[in-house]
Short mmCIF file of C-alpha atoms and ligand atoms in Angstrom, two decimals:
data_model
loop_
_atom_site.label_atom_id
_atom_site.label_comp_id
_atom_site.label_asym_id
_atom_site.label_seq_id
_atom_site.Cartn_x
_atom_site.Cartn_y
_atom_site.Cartn_z
CA MET L 266 -60.15 -8.09 17.70
CA HIS L 267 -61.63 -8.71 21.08
CA ILE L 268 -64.72 -6.91 22.21
CA ALA L 269 -64.88 -6.41 25.94
CA THR L 270 -68.20 -7.27 27.44
CA ARG L 271 -69.84 -5.30 30.16
CA ASN L 272 -68.98 -7.62 33.00
CA GLY L 273 -65.89 -9.14 31.57
CA HIS L 274 -62.39 -8.38 32.70
CA ALA L 275 -61.10 -9.71 29.45
CA CYS L 276 -57.66 -8.76 28.50
CA HIS L 277 -56.69 -9.00 24.88
CA ARG L 278 -53.16 -10.08 23.97
CA LYS L 279 -51.35 -10.91 20.81
CA ASP L 280 -47.84 -11.00 19.39
CA GLU L 281 -46.86 -8.28 17.01
CA VAL L 282 -43.76 -6.81 15.50
CA LEU L 283 -42.79 -3.25 16.32
CA TRP L 284 -40.50 -1.32 14.06
CA ARG L 285 -37.57 0.72 15.18
CA ALA L 286 -36.73 4.01 13.54
CA ASN L 287 -33.84 2.35 11.73
CA GLY L 288 -36.25 -0.05 10.08
CA SER L 289 -35.41 -3.19 12.11
CA GLY L 290 -38.28 -4.98 13.78
CA PHE L 291 -38.56 -6.80 17.07
CA PRO L 292 -41.28 -9.06 18.41
CA VAL L 293 -43.49 -7.76 21.18
CA GLU L 294 -46.38 -9.06 23.12
CA TYR L 295 -49.24 -6.61 22.93
CA ARG L 296 -51.72 -6.55 25.77
CA SER L 297 -54.74 -4.34 26.13
CA HIS L 298 -56.79 -4.16 29.33
CA PRO L 299 -60.22 -2.59 28.97
CA MET L 300 -61.10 0.24 31.34
CA TYR L 301 -64.65 0.75 32.52
CA LYS L 302 -66.26 3.62 34.23
CA ASP L 303 -69.75 3.09 35.67
CA GLY L 304 -69.95 -0.05 33.65
CA GLU L 305 -69.18 1.77 30.45
CA LEU L 306 -66.10 0.98 28.41
CA VAL L 307 -64.07 4.16 28.34
CA GLY L 308 -60.76 2.98 26.97
CA SER L 309 -57.94 0.53 27.47
CA VAL L 310 -54.44 0.32 28.83
CA VAL L 311 -52.09 -1.01 26.21
CA THR L 312 -48.67 -2.44 27.04
CA PHE L 313 -45.96 -3.79 24.79
CA VAL L 314 -43.33 -6.20 26.10
CA ASP L 315 -40.20 -6.99 24.12
CA ILE L 316 -40.22 -10.77 23.75
CA SER L 317 -37.14 -11.27 21.54
CA ALA L 318 -35.45 -13.51 24.08
CA HIS L 319 -38.59 -15.51 24.57
CA LYS L 320 -38.97 -15.97 20.82
CA LEU L 321 -35.38 -17.14 20.50
CA ALA L 322 -35.86 -19.66 23.26
CA GLU L 323 -39.02 -20.83 21.58
CA ALA L 324 -37.22 -21.29 18.27
CA GLU L 325 -34.44 -23.16 20.02
CA LEU L 326 -36.93 -25.45 21.71
CA HIS L 327 -38.57 -26.08 18.38
CA ARG L 328 -35.24 -26.87 16.81
CA LEU L 329 -34.34 -29.26 19.61
CA ALA L 330 -37.70 -30.96 19.41
CA TYR L 331 -37.81 -31.38 15.64
CA TYR L 332 -34.27 -31.41 14.33
CA ASP L 333 -31.30 -33.65 14.78
CA ASN L 334 -28.50 -31.85 16.55
CA LEU L 335 -25.61 -33.43 14.70
CA THR L 336 -26.78 -33.05 11.11
CA GLY L 337 -29.45 -30.35 11.34
CA LEU L 338 -31.86 -32.67 9.52
CA PRO L 339 -35.46 -33.19 10.67
CA ASN L 340 -35.70 -35.88 13.34
CA ARG L 341 -38.18 -38.69 13.72
CA PRO L 342 -41.15 -36.64 15.02
CA LEU L 343 -40.83 -34.08 12.24
CA PHE L 344 -40.31 -36.84 9.69
CA SER L 345 -43.51 -38.44 10.84
CA ASP L 346 -45.28 -35.10 10.57
CA ARG L 347 -44.08 -34.55 7.03
CA LEU L 348 -45.06 -38.06 6.07
CA HIS L 349 -48.60 -37.49 7.36
CA GLN L 350 -48.81 -34.26 5.39
CA ALA L 351 -47.49 -35.87 2.22
CA VAL L 352 -49.98 -38.72 2.52
CA ALA L 353 -52.91 -36.34 3.12
CA ASP L 354 -51.85 -34.37 0.10
CA ALA L 355 -51.45 -37.48 -2.03
CA LYS L 356 -54.92 -38.64 -1.07
CA ARG L 357 -56.40 -35.40 -2.44
CA ARG L 358 -54.34 -35.25 -5.59
CA GLY L 359 -54.19 -38.94 -6.46
CA VAL L 360 -50.40 -39.12 -6.51
CA TYR L 361 -47.91 -41.40 -4.75
CA VAL L 362 -45.69 -40.93 -1.75
CA ALA L 363 -42.47 -42.88 -1.48
CA VAL L 364 -40.80 -43.57 1.85
CA MET L 365 -37.16 -44.51 1.67
CA LEU L 366 -35.28 -45.88 4.64
CA LEU L 367 -31.56 -45.82 4.28
CA ASP L 368 -28.92 -47.48 6.38
CA LEU L 369 -25.22 -46.85 5.87
CA ASP L 370 -23.13 -49.89 5.06
CA ARG L 371 -20.11 -50.46 7.24
CA PHE L 372 -20.79 -47.46 9.42
CA LYS L 373 -20.08 -49.38 12.59
CA VAL L 374 -16.70 -50.49 11.32
CA ILE L 375 -15.76 -46.93 10.39
CA ASN L 376 -17.01 -45.62 13.70
CA ASP L 377 -15.14 -48.25 15.67
CA THR L 378 -11.88 -48.06 13.80
CA MET L 379 -11.63 -44.32 13.20
CA GLY L 380 -13.39 -43.03 16.27
CA HIS L 381 -16.69 -41.37 17.03
CA GLU L 382 -15.64 -37.97 15.82
CA ALA L 383 -14.85 -39.38 12.42
CA GLY L 384 -18.19 -41.17 12.52
CA ASP L 385 -19.94 -37.88 13.27
CA ARG L 386 -18.16 -36.16 10.41
CA LEU L 387 -19.22 -38.94 8.09
CA LEU L 388 -22.86 -38.59 9.14
CA GLN L 389 -22.75 -34.86 8.58
CA GLU L 390 -21.27 -35.27 5.13
CA ILE L 391 -23.84 -37.90 4.20
CA ALA L 392 -26.62 -35.65 5.49
CA MET L 393 -25.44 -32.86 3.23
CA ARG L 394 -25.16 -35.09 0.19
CA LEU L 395 -28.62 -36.48 0.76
CA LYS L 396 -30.14 -33.04 1.17
CA ASN L 397 -28.52 -31.88 -2.05
CA GLY L 398 -29.77 -34.98 -3.81
CA VAL L 399 -33.50 -34.43 -3.45
CA ARG L 400 -35.98 -31.81 -4.61
CA GLU L 401 -36.97 -28.75 -2.62
CA GLY L 402 -40.19 -30.15 -1.13
CA ASP L 403 -38.81 -33.56 -0.13
CA THR L 404 -37.83 -34.40 3.41
CA VAL L 405 -34.53 -35.95 4.40
CA ALA L 406 -34.51 -36.94 8.05
CA ARG L 407 -32.14 -38.68 10.39
CA LEU L 408 -33.96 -41.25 12.46
CA GLY L 409 -31.01 -42.04 14.70
CA GLY L 410 -27.66 -43.80 14.47
CA ASP L 411 -26.78 -44.29 10.84
CA GLU L 412 -30.37 -44.52 9.71
CA PHE L 413 -31.83 -41.88 7.41
CA ALA L 414 -35.28 -41.56 5.93
CA LEU L 415 -36.70 -39.72 2.94
CA VAL L 416 -40.24 -38.69 2.18
CA LEU L 417 -40.72 -38.12 -1.52
CA ALA L 418 -44.06 -36.41 -1.92
CA GLY L 419 -46.23 -36.11 -5.01
CA MET L 420 -44.60 -38.90 -7.04
CA PRO L 421 -46.32 -39.41 -10.41
CA ASP L 422 -45.20 -43.04 -10.82
CA MET L 423 -42.74 -45.72 -9.79
CA HIS L 424 -40.22 -44.89 -12.47
CA VAL L 425 -39.59 -41.52 -10.98
CA VAL L 426 -39.12 -43.14 -7.58
CA SER L 427 -36.63 -45.63 -9.02
CA HIS L 428 -34.78 -42.84 -10.64
CA LEU L 429 -34.60 -40.89 -7.38
CA ALA L 430 -33.44 -43.95 -5.44
CA GLN L 431 -30.72 -44.46 -8.00
CA ASN L 432 -29.80 -40.84 -7.62
CA VAL L 433 -29.58 -41.15 -3.84
CA LEU L 434 -27.29 -44.16 -4.20
CA SER L 435 -25.03 -42.29 -6.60
CA ARG L 436 -24.41 -39.78 -3.81
CA PHE L 437 -22.28 -42.45 -2.17
CA ALA L 438 -20.05 -43.12 -5.14
CA ALA L 439 -17.44 -40.50 -4.32
CA PRO L 440 -15.24 -41.18 -1.30
CA ILE L 441 -15.54 -38.99 1.75
CA THR L 442 -12.37 -37.52 3.12
CA ILE L 443 -12.17 -37.68 6.88
CA GLU L 444 -9.05 -36.83 8.81
CA GLY L 445 -7.11 -36.94 5.58
CA ARG L 446 -8.28 -40.44 4.77
CA GLU L 447 -10.62 -41.45 2.00
CA VAL L 448 -13.54 -43.46 3.24
CA PHE L 449 -15.99 -45.29 1.02
CA THR L 450 -19.42 -46.07 2.28
CA GLY L 451 -22.55 -47.28 0.60
CA ALA L 452 -26.16 -47.44 1.59
CA SER L 453 -28.89 -50.03 1.69
CA ILE L 454 -32.19 -48.47 0.77
CA GLY L 455 -35.71 -49.81 1.23
CA VAL L 456 -38.63 -48.18 -0.55
CA ALA L 457 -42.34 -48.44 0.19
CA LEU L 458 -45.08 -46.68 -1.75
CA TYR L 459 -48.33 -45.07 -0.72
CA PRO L 460 -50.95 -46.17 -1.71
CA THR L 461 -49.61 -49.09 -3.79
CA ASP L 462 -48.13 -51.05 -0.90
CA THR L 463 -50.41 -49.84 1.85
CA THR L 464 -52.50 -46.85 2.86
CA ASP L 465 -51.54 -47.18 6.50
CA ILE L 466 -48.66 -44.97 7.53
CA GLU L 467 -47.33 -47.31 10.22
CA SER L 468 -47.23 -50.18 7.75
CA LEU L 469 -45.58 -47.96 5.18
CA LEU L 470 -42.63 -47.54 7.52
CA LYS L 471 -42.57 -51.19 8.42
CA PHE L 472 -42.58 -52.17 4.75
CA ALA L 473 -39.79 -49.75 3.92
CA ASP L 474 -37.84 -51.33 6.76
CA SER L 475 -38.36 -54.85 5.41
CA ALA L 476 -37.27 -53.65 2.00
CA MET L 477 -34.15 -52.12 3.53
CA TYR L 478 -33.36 -55.33 5.30
CA HIS L 479 -33.71 -57.09 1.99
CA ALA L 480 -31.34 -54.58 0.37
CA LYS L 481 -28.77 -55.39 3.02
CA GLU L 482 -29.15 -59.07 2.40
CA SER L 483 -28.76 -58.65 -1.32
CA GLY L 484 -25.22 -57.46 -1.00
CA ARG L 485 -25.61 -53.88 0.24
CA ASN L 486 -25.24 -50.64 -1.67
CA ASN L 487 -28.49 -51.13 -3.53
CA TYR L 488 -32.17 -50.28 -3.23
CA GLN L 489 -35.17 -52.58 -3.05
CA PHE L 490 -38.84 -51.89 -3.43
CA TYR L 491 -41.09 -53.50 -0.92
CA SER L 492 -42.91 -56.62 -2.06
CA GLN L 493 -45.58 -58.76 -0.43
CA GLU L 494 -43.09 -61.58 -0.26
CA MET L 495 -40.98 -59.60 2.17
CA THR L 496 -43.72 -59.58 4.75
CA THR L 497 -43.85 -63.31 4.40
CA ASN L 498 -40.10 -63.40 4.96
CA VAL L 499 -40.36 -61.19 7.99
CA GLN L 500 -43.03 -63.44 9.40
CA ALA L 501 -40.85 -66.45 8.75
CA ARG L 502 -38.02 -64.70 10.56
CA LEU L 503 -40.23 -63.96 13.52
CA GLY L 504 -41.29 -67.58 13.59
CA LEU L 505 -37.67 -68.69 13.46
CA GLU L 506 -36.83 -66.35 16.28
CA THR L 507 -39.57 -67.75 18.50
CA ASP L 508 -38.49 -71.31 17.73
CA LEU L 509 -34.88 -70.42 18.41
CA ARG L 510 -35.83 -69.00 21.80
CA HIS L 511 -37.28 -72.34 22.81
CA ALA L 512 -34.63 -74.50 21.20
CA LEU L 513 -32.27 -74.49 24.17
CA GLU L 514 -34.83 -75.46 26.80
CA ARG L 515 -36.23 -78.13 24.48
CA ASN L 516 -32.80 -79.63 23.93
CA GLU L 517 -32.98 -79.24 20.19
CA PHE L 518 -29.32 -78.39 19.70
CA PHE L 519 -26.55 -80.88 19.22
CA LEU L 520 -23.00 -80.80 17.98
CA HIS L 521 -21.27 -82.38 15.06
CA TYR L 522 -17.52 -82.58 14.89
CA GLN L 523 -15.36 -82.27 11.82
CA PRO L 524 -11.85 -83.73 11.97
CA GLN L 525 -8.83 -81.56 11.41
CA VAL L 526 -5.99 -83.42 9.85
CA ASP L 527 -2.29 -82.85 9.59
CA ALA L 528 -1.48 -82.30 5.93
CA ALA L 529 1.70 -84.37 5.87
CA HIS L 530 0.42 -87.65 7.34
CA GLY L 531 -3.36 -87.43 7.28
CA ARG L 532 -3.68 -87.98 11.00
CA ILE L 533 -6.42 -86.42 13.05
CA THR L 534 -5.10 -83.73 15.34
CA GLY L 535 -8.34 -82.19 16.41
CA VAL L 536 -11.97 -81.52 15.60
CA GLU L 537 -14.12 -78.46 15.09
CA ALA L 538 -17.44 -78.38 16.89
CA LEU L 539 -20.28 -77.34 14.57
CA LEU L 540 -23.69 -76.51 15.92
CA ARG L 541 -26.76 -78.31 14.63
CA TRP L 542 -30.41 -77.62 15.33
CA ARG L 543 -33.21 -80.12 14.89
CA ASN L 544 -36.35 -78.03 15.28
CA GLY L 545 -39.77 -79.13 16.54
CA SER L 546 -40.81 -80.55 13.18
CA GLY L 547 -37.65 -82.61 12.92
CA ALA L 548 -35.98 -80.56 10.21
CA ILE L 549 -32.27 -79.86 10.60
CA ILE L 550 -31.56 -76.18 10.20
CA SER L 551 -28.17 -75.00 9.05
CA PRO L 552 -26.20 -72.73 11.35
CA ALA L 553 -25.71 -70.36 8.43
CA GLN L 554 -29.45 -69.80 8.68
CA PHE L 555 -29.88 -69.29 12.39
CA ILE L 556 -26.53 -68.04 13.72
CA PRO L 557 -26.96 -64.55 12.22
CA LEU L 558 -30.42 -64.31 13.78
CA ALA L 559 -29.11 -65.64 17.07
CA GLU L 560 -26.43 -62.95 16.98
CA GLU L 561 -28.91 -60.21 16.24
CA THR L 562 -31.24 -61.23 19.03
CA GLY L 563 -28.50 -61.92 21.57
CA LEU L 564 -29.62 -65.55 21.84
CA ILE L 565 -26.14 -66.52 20.70
CA VAL L 566 -24.87 -65.80 24.21
CA PRO L 567 -26.67 -68.64 26.02
CA ILE L 568 -26.42 -70.86 22.94
CA GLY L 569 -22.68 -70.20 22.71
CA ASP L 570 -22.27 -71.14 26.36
CA TRP L 571 -24.04 -74.39 25.69
CA VAL L 572 -21.82 -75.12 22.68
CA LEU L 573 -18.62 -74.46 24.60
CA GLU L 574 -19.69 -76.50 27.58
CA THR L 575 -20.87 -79.43 25.46
CA ALA L 576 -17.70 -79.37 23.37
CA CYS L 577 -15.46 -79.25 26.47
CA ARG L 578 -17.32 -82.13 28.05
CA GLN L 579 -16.95 -84.19 24.89
CA LEU L 580 -13.26 -83.44 24.55
CA LYS L 581 -12.69 -84.38 28.18
CA ARG L 582 -14.34 -87.72 27.44
CA TRP L 583 -12.08 -88.33 24.44
CA HIS L 584 -9.02 -87.34 26.42
CA ASP L 585 -10.03 -89.77 29.15
CA THR L 586 -10.47 -92.49 26.53
CA GLY L 587 -6.83 -92.05 25.64
CA TYR L 588 -6.82 -89.51 22.82
CA ALA L 589 -4.98 -87.08 24.98
CA GLU L 590 -3.55 -84.97 22.19
CA LEU L 591 -6.81 -84.23 20.50
CA THR L 592 -7.82 -80.57 20.27
CA MET L 593 -11.25 -79.01 19.98
CA SER L 594 -12.04 -75.84 18.02
CA VAL L 595 -15.15 -73.92 18.99
CA ASN L 596 -16.69 -71.09 16.99
CA VAL L 597 -17.33 -67.94 18.97
CA ALA L 598 -19.48 -65.14 17.60
CA SER L 599 -18.36 -61.53 17.99
CA ARG L 600 -21.44 -60.82 19.99
CA GLN L 601 -20.34 -63.36 22.61
CA PHE L 602 -16.93 -61.78 22.85
CA ARG L 603 -18.40 -58.40 23.51
CA GLU L 604 -20.17 -59.68 26.61
CA PRO L 605 -18.23 -58.19 29.52
CA LEU L 606 -18.36 -61.50 31.40
CA PHE L 607 -17.34 -63.71 28.48
CA GLY L 608 -13.87 -64.50 29.88
CA GLN L 609 -15.30 -65.45 33.25
CA GLY L 610 -17.87 -67.68 31.58
CA VAL L 611 -15.12 -69.53 29.71
CA ALA L 612 -13.14 -69.96 32.94
CA ARG L 613 -16.21 -71.34 34.67
CA ILE L 614 -16.85 -73.86 31.87
CA PHE L 615 -13.21 -74.98 31.84
CA ALA L 616 -13.36 -75.55 35.57
CA ALA L 617 -16.72 -77.30 35.51
CA THR L 618 -15.79 -79.71 32.72
CA ARG L 619 -12.18 -80.19 33.91
CA VAL L 620 -11.08 -80.05 30.30
CA LEU L 621 -7.46 -79.31 29.47
CA PRO L 622 -7.68 -75.62 28.49
CA SER L 623 -4.70 -75.76 26.16
CA ALA L 624 -6.59 -78.27 24.02
CA ILE L 625 -9.38 -75.78 23.39
CA GLU L 626 -9.16 -73.36 20.50
CA LEU L 627 -11.62 -70.52 20.09
CA GLU L 628 -12.32 -69.48 16.53
CA ILE L 629 -13.02 -65.80 16.16
CA THR L 630 -13.68 -63.66 13.11
CA GLU L 631 -11.67 -60.90 11.53
CA SER L 632 -14.38 -58.33 12.11
CA LEU L 633 -14.04 -58.74 15.87
CA LEU L 634 -10.40 -57.74 15.74
CA LEU L 635 -11.14 -54.91 13.40
CA GLU L 636 -13.34 -53.28 15.97
CA ASN L 637 -10.11 -52.85 17.84
CA ASN L 638 -11.60 -52.05 21.16
CA GLU L 639 -9.95 -52.30 24.53
CA GLU L 640 -12.61 -54.56 25.97
CA THR L 641 -12.09 -57.16 23.22
CA ARG L 642 -8.37 -56.99 23.67
CA ARG L 643 -8.70 -57.65 27.37
CA THR L 644 -11.01 -60.59 26.78
CA LEU L 645 -8.56 -62.10 24.29
CA ASP L 646 -5.76 -61.77 26.82
CA GLN L 647 -7.97 -63.37 29.45
CA ILE L 648 -8.57 -66.37 27.19
CA LYS L 649 -4.84 -66.71 26.65
CA VAL L 650 -4.18 -66.57 30.38
CA LEU L 651 -6.64 -69.42 30.85
CA GLY L 652 -4.44 -71.43 28.48
CA ALA L 653 -6.73 -71.75 25.47
CA THR L 654 -5.59 -70.86 21.96
CA LEU L 655 -7.08 -68.50 19.39
CA ALA L 656 -7.67 -68.90 15.67
CA ILE L 657 -9.04 -66.54 13.04
CA ASP L 658 -11.84 -68.21 11.11
CA ASP L 659 -12.63 -67.53 7.45
CA PHE L 660 -9.40 -65.65 7.02
CA GLY L 661 -9.17 -63.50 3.92
CA THR L 662 -12.87 -62.80 3.50
CA GLY L 663 -13.04 -59.80 5.78
CA TYR L 664 -11.03 -56.65 5.64
CA SER L 665 -7.78 -58.54 5.92
CA SER L 666 -5.99 -55.74 7.61
CA LEU L 667 -2.92 -57.74 8.35
CA SER L 668 -1.59 -55.54 11.10
CA TYR L 669 -3.96 -57.08 13.61
CA LEU L 670 -2.40 -60.48 13.12
CA LYS L 671 0.57 -59.02 14.89
CA ARG L 672 -1.30 -56.94 17.39
CA PHE L 673 -3.45 -59.69 18.88
CA PRO L 674 -2.35 -62.86 20.68
CA LEU L 675 -3.34 -65.30 17.94
CA ASP L 676 -2.13 -68.84 17.36
CA ARG L 677 -3.63 -69.96 14.11
CA VAL L 678 -5.13 -68.78 10.86
CA LYS L 679 -7.90 -70.65 9.06
CA ILE L 680 -7.81 -70.06 5.33
CA ASP L 681 -11.36 -69.57 4.16
CA GLN L 682 -12.86 -72.24 1.96
CA SER L 683 -13.62 -69.77 -0.82
CA PHE L 684 -9.90 -69.62 -1.62
CA VAL L 685 -9.54 -73.37 -1.43
CA ARG L 686 -12.45 -74.08 -3.75
CA ASP L 687 -10.82 -72.78 -6.94
CA LEU L 688 -7.26 -73.40 -5.93
CA GLY L 689 -6.62 -75.57 -8.96
CA THR L 690 -8.20 -73.22 -11.49
CA ASP L 691 -7.85 -69.68 -10.23
CA PRO L 692 -4.24 -68.44 -10.07
CA ASP L 693 -5.35 -65.52 -7.87
CA ASP L 694 -6.56 -67.91 -5.21
CA LEU L 695 -3.29 -69.80 -5.30
CA ALA L 696 -1.45 -66.50 -4.88
CA ILE L 697 -3.66 -65.55 -1.95
CA VAL L 698 -3.12 -68.89 -0.23
CA ARG L 699 0.60 -68.57 -0.80
CA ALA L 700 0.59 -65.09 0.71
CA ILE L 701 -1.44 -66.15 3.74
CA VAL L 702 0.86 -69.08 4.43
CA ALA L 703 4.00 -66.95 4.05
CA LEU L 704 2.61 -64.24 6.27
CA SER L 705 1.52 -66.68 8.93
CA ARG L 706 4.92 -68.33 8.87
CA SER L 707 6.69 -65.04 9.41
CA LEU L 708 4.38 -64.27 12.34
CA LYS L 709 4.83 -67.80 13.72
CA LEU L 710 1.20 -68.66 13.34
CA ASP L 711 -0.08 -72.10 12.33
CA VAL L 712 -2.20 -72.41 9.21
CA ILE L 713 -5.16 -74.64 8.55
CA ALA L 714 -7.22 -74.70 5.35
CA GLU L 715 -10.94 -75.40 5.38
CA GLY L 716 -13.27 -76.78 2.77
CA VAL L 717 -10.76 -79.16 1.18
CA GLU L 718 -12.71 -81.44 -1.11
CA THR L 719 -10.23 -82.81 -3.67
CA GLU L 720 -6.83 -84.46 -3.76
CA GLU L 721 -5.68 -81.70 -6.10
CA GLN L 722 -6.52 -79.00 -3.56
CA LEU L 723 -4.74 -80.93 -0.84
CA ALA L 724 -1.63 -81.39 -2.98
CA LEU L 725 -1.46 -77.68 -3.71
CA LEU L 726 -1.96 -76.77 -0.06
CA ARG L 727 0.73 -79.20 0.96
CA SER L 728 3.17 -77.75 -1.54
CA GLU L 729 2.44 -74.28 -0.24
CA GLY L 730 3.37 -75.42 3.25
CA CYS L 731 -0.07 -75.47 4.84
CA ASP L 732 0.10 -77.44 8.11
CA GLU L 733 -3.37 -78.85 8.46
CA TYR L 734 -6.69 -79.09 6.71
CA GLN L 735 -10.31 -79.77 7.22
CA GLY L 736 -12.84 -80.78 4.60
CA TYR L 737 -15.11 -83.35 2.99
CA LEU L 738 -12.06 -84.97 1.39
CA PHE L 739 -11.10 -86.37 4.76
CA ALA L 740 -14.44 -86.33 6.57
CA ARG L 741 -17.68 -84.46 6.89
CA PRO L 742 -18.87 -83.15 10.23
CA MET L 743 -20.20 -86.14 12.20
CA ASP L 744 -21.52 -87.16 15.58
CA ALA L 745 -19.24 -88.00 18.50
CA ASP L 746 -19.50 -91.79 18.11
CA SER L 747 -18.44 -91.60 14.49
CA VAL L 748 -15.46 -89.47 15.47
CA LEU L 749 -14.41 -92.12 17.94
CA ARG L 750 -14.63 -94.86 15.32
CA LEU L 751 -12.57 -92.73 12.96
CA LEU L 752 -9.97 -92.12 15.67
CA GLU L 753 -9.64 -95.82 16.30
CA ASN L 754 -8.61 -96.38 12.68
CA ASN L 755 -6.47 -93.31 12.33
CA GLY L 756 -2.89 -94.14 13.16
CA PRO L 757 -0.80 -93.59 16.23
CA LEU L 758 -0.31 -89.83 16.45
CA SER L 759 -3.69 -89.14 17.88
CA LYS L 760 -3.65 -92.09 20.26
CA LYS L 761 -0.31 -91.60 21.89
CA LEU L 762 -1.41 -92.33 25.43
CA SER L 763 -3.22 -95.60 24.94
CA ALA L 764 -0.55 -96.79 22.55
CA ALA L 765 2.08 -96.28 25.21
P1 C2E U 909 -17.12 -72.30 9.74
O1 C2E U 909 -16.72 -72.16 11.17
O2 C2E U 909 -16.22 -71.69 8.73
O3 C2E U 909 -17.30 -73.84 9.52
C1 C2E U 909 -16.98 -74.50 8.36
C2 C2E U 909 -18.19 -74.81 7.55
O4 C2E U 909 -17.81 -75.43 6.35
C3 C2E U 909 -19.14 -75.80 8.22
O5 C2E U 909 -20.46 -75.47 7.84
C4 C2E U 909 -18.72 -77.12 7.59
O6 C2E U 909 -19.73 -78.08 7.61
C5 C2E U 909 -18.44 -76.67 6.19
N1 C2E U 909 -17.50 -77.54 5.52
C6 C2E U 909 -16.55 -78.32 6.05
N2 C2E U 909 -15.84 -78.97 5.10
C7 C2E U 909 -16.36 -78.57 3.93
C8 C2E U 909 -16.05 -78.91 2.56
O7 C2E U 909 -15.16 -79.67 2.25
N3 C2E U 909 -16.79 -78.29 1.61
C9 C2E U 909 -17.79 -77.43 1.92
N4 C2E U 909 -18.46 -76.88 0.92
N5 C2E U 909 -18.11 -77.11 3.19
C10 C2E U 909 -17.39 -77.68 4.19
P2 C2E U 909 -21.63 -75.40 8.87
O8 C2E U 909 -21.50 -76.49 9.87
O9 C2E U 909 -22.88 -75.30 8.07
O10 C2E U 909 -21.37 -74.06 9.62
C11 C2E U 909 -21.46 -72.83 8.97
C12 C2E U 909 -20.96 -71.72 9.83
O11 C2E U 909 -21.81 -71.52 10.95
C13 C2E U 909 -19.58 -71.97 10.43
O12 C2E U 909 -18.59 -71.68 9.50
C14 C2E U 909 -19.58 -71.03 11.59
O13 C2E U 909 -19.27 -69.73 11.16
C15 C2E U 909 -21.03 -71.04 12.02
N6 C2E U 909 -21.15 -71.92 13.19
C16 C2E U 909 -21.28 -73.24 13.26
N7 C2E U 909 -21.35 -73.66 14.53
C17 C2E U 909 -21.25 -72.55 15.31
C18 C2E U 909 -21.25 -72.30 16.72
O14 C2E U 909 -21.31 -73.20 17.56
N8 C2E U 909 -21.14 -71.01 17.13
C19 C2E U 909 -21.03 -69.99 16.23
N9 C2E U 909 -20.93 -68.75 16.71
N10 C2E U 909 -21.01 -70.19 14.91
C20 C2E U 909 -21.13 -71.45 14.45
MG1 MG U 910 -15.18 -72.28 12.20
MG1 MG U 911 -14.61 -71.01 8.37
#
């Protein structure tokens, strides 16, 4: 209660609830203005204002500021609040707090193939399952996109946390029905513990993130606890990223070429350009190691341009030497294809190198086609108009939705090496290869097998009607001079011009 002073004009206000005769209440703002006569307090004027609308607006603002609109879950600011509270509480009581970061597996694919509305429905369903999967006092928040976070307060030990993580994962076991279709999704979960891993809240989140990344790398749909080692990995990644950024300007990239051979006669018909990186300390780093990082960081775009230009220049040289039938396959990452100016860039490189466009084949991945977006489609058409051909790399490892083979302007299918490897021993692989060849035939697509290492594999591929192959059996990837030497000894087909 406010006591008015002699000279003050203080006005006292507070919010109260007034009750109607029927028993319902409504919020009011109560104001009392003191009245003085000859300097003496003689009374006050009291007013009540109905502030229901104001209160509603306030609640709405609060909701907007602290909750995610789509799922109704707490958002990042509220999550952070709850985490601070949980940590303060844990400090007093000597218990643990677990932070779980959770990223849906394959969400992007679902979103892109089924549409954003379906994606939204999926997120809502997941939100509900997560909320039902934790205890009353725990927080489930949506941090944005397909990323969720949990604060598990007052944990007695790690076993309980493990158990809860397992429980969260099990929420993904049942399919989710969206637009009459059953969709399966999993989650990659990273867990960090206060105070075991760190007492710093920022680091706690960072550690949970590293652990989540690790969960993704270890095959998805699993959870990982943070470990010291992960920070080391993250640091190594950051180092790799910095090195990669400089690699182009320092001329550390070069190309190797692996011959592609016609299965019937063993003659070289083309080569595939494979990127190599010799870093500052002279070590050669495998593309499997740096291409994913280059994709993530967007560095693949300038690097990819360099690869295409270098490969075109090299092919032009070989054509000019007389190997006019030789083709060149170049790997193109999905990220490159999604660049709006990709088609124009290819046209520019073709023009600048004066290469024969029809001798260039771009290798794309299944996942790119699965995204099924208009932009990609247009870019593919653009490439075709330029005269280049298109192949699907690593065929069979992705979602293998065969309908896109028909829908997109493709020329060739590359059977992934994982099917070739056990061709002689695994009857399933033989059946898969047979199916891919038959399907490609019926769609009038050429077929090439990769990773052929033994005569036995080659014989089987031949008998299945596979046109061409690539693999250590014939030759490993090699530098341009070695390719030339190989061409010189490789029979007439590939040297038509100079033989004439
Ligand atoms: P990929 O396009 O499927 O290339 C085939 C990979 O198999 C190459 O590995 C090649 O060296 C290897 N290989 C060839 N024959 C055999 C064999 O008989 N046995 C075995 N075990 N392996 C064989 P590499 O050069 O390490 O490249 C790995 C992947 O990196 C490539 O797979 C491709 O996806 C990617 N990559 C390479 N260069 C580029 C590039 O310039 N741009 C992009 N975006 N990706 C690239
Ligand atoms: Mg390839
Ligand atoms: Mg491949």
